[in-house]
Every structure is written in C-alpha cells, then in structure tokens.
mmCIF file of C-alpha atoms in Angstrom:
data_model
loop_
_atom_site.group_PDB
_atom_site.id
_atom_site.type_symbol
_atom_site.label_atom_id
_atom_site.label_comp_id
_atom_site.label_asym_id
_atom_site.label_seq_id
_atom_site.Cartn_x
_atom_site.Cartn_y
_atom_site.Cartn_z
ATOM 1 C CA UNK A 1 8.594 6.360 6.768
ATOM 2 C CA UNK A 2 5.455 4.395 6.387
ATOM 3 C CA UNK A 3 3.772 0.861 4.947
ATOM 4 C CA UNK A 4 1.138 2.060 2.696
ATOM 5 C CA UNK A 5 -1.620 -1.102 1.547
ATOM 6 C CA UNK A 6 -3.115 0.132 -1.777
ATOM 7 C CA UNK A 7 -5.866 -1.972 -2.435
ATOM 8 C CA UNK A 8 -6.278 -2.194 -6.365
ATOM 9 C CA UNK A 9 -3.684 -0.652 -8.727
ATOM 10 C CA UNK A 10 -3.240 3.078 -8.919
ATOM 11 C CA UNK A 11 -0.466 2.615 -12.186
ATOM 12 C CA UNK A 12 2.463 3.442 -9.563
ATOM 13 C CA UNK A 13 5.382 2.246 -9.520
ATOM 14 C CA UNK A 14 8.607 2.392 -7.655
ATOM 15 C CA UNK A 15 10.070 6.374 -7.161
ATOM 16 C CA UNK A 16 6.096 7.329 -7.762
ATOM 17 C CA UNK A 17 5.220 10.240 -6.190
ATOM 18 C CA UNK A 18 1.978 10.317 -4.150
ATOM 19 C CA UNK A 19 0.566 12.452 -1.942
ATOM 20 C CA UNK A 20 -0.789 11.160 1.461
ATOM 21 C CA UNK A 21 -1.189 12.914 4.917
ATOM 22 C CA UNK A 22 -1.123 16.129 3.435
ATOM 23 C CA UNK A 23 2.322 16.014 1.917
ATOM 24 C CA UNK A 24 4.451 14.426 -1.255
ATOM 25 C CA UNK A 25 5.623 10.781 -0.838
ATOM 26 C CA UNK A 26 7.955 8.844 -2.638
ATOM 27 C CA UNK A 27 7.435 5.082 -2.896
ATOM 28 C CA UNK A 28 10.741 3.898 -2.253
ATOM 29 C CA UNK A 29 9.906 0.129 -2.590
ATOM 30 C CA UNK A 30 6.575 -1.533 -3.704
ATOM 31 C CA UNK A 31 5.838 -4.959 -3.554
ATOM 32 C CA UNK A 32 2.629 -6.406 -5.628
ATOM 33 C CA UNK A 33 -0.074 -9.027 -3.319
ATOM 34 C CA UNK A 34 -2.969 -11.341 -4.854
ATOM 35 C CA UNK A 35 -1.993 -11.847 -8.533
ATOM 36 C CA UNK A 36 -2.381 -15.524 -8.286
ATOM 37 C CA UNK A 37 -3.867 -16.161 -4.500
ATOM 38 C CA UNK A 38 -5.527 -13.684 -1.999
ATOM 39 C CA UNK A 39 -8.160 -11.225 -2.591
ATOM 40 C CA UNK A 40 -10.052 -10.487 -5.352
ATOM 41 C CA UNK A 41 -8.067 -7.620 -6.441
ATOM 42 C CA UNK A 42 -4.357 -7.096 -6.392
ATOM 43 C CA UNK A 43 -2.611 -4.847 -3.148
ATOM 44 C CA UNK A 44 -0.006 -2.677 -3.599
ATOM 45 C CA UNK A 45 2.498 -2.671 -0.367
ATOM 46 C CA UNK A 46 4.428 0.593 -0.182
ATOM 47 C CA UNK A 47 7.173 1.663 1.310
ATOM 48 C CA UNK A 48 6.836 5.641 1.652
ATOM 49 C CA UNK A 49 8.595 8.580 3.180
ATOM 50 C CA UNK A 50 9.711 11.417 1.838
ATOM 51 C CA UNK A 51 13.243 12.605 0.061
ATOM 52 C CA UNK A 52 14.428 12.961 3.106
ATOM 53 C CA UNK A 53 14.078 9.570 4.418
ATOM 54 C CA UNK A 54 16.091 7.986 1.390
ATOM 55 C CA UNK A 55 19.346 7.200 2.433
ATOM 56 C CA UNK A 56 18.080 6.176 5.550
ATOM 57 C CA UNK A 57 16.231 3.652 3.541
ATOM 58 C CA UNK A 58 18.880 3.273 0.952
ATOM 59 C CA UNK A 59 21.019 2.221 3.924
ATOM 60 C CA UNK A 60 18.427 0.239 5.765
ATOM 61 C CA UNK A 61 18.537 2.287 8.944
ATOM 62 C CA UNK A 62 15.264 1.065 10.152
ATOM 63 C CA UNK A 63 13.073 -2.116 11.091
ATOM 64 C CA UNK A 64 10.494 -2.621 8.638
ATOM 65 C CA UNK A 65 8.353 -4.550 11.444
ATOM 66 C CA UNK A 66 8.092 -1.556 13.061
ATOM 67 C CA UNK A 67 6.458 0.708 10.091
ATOM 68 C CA UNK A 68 3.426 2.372 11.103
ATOM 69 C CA UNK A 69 0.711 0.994 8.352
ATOM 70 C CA UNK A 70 -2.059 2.757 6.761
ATOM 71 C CA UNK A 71 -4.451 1.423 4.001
ATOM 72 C CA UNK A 72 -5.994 3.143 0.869
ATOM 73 C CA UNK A 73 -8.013 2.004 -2.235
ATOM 74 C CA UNK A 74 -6.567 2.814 -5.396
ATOM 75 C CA UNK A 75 -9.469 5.321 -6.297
ATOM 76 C CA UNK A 76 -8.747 7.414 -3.102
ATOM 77 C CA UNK A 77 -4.793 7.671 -3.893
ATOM 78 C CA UNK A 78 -3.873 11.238 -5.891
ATOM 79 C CA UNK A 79 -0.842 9.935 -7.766
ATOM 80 C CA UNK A 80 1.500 12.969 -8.674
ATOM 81 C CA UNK A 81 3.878 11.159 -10.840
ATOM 82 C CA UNK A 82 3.449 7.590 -11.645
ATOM 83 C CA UNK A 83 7.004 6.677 -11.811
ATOM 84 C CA UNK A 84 10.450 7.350 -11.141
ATOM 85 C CA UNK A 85 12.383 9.691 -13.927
#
C-alpha cells in the first residue's frame, strides 16, 4: 500500500483503477487538496494497493504515517477505469 500525490485531476475517483509501478492499483481512498487554498491546481491524495491489500485497509491494519509516498501529474497517470462499478 502506497500514498500516491496526483497533481491535477486525472477524472478518478474512489475504487479507480490505475496502473503505477508496473502493475494495477486500486484507489482505495482519495482525498481532494487546493480547491479553495494551496497550489494552483488541485492534488489528488491516494491511497493505493492492490485487491489484495483491501481488507487490510478495510480493517485499518496499517499506519498511514508510515505510507511510502510517490508523486505523479495527472497527464503521466494511465487510468484503467475511472471509477468503482
């Protein structure tokens, strides 16, 4: 499980499936940055991991500080589905 920064807005939303590092993602929680105050553009912070890692985010069997974080603009993110079905 990872913190993913999207700067700019891709169209995702949460259950999106993206594909970073090689593999599918699922954005289990995403929390919208800089409508009103911050940058320029709006930031996307994701939660990711793959299906696997659901319940143990479901459950919250981790510490969020702890996330490794990567960053991304919204141009450079292939979005495989932009929502959850």
């Amino acid at each position: 499980m990872k913190k993913l920064i999207v700067r700019g807005d891709p169209g995702i939303r949460r259950d999106a499936i993206i594909e970073w590092d090689g593999e599918e993602q699922v954005c289990f929680a995403i929390d919208r940055q800089g409508d009103f105050h911050g940058p320029d553009e709006v930031q996307l912070w994701c939660t990711i991991g793959t299906e696997d890692e659901r319940e143990t985010f479901d459950k919250r069997e981790y510490v969020p500080h702890f996330l490794e974080v990567d960053s991304v603009d919204a141009e450079a993110l292939t979005v495989v589905q932009k929502r959850g079905v």
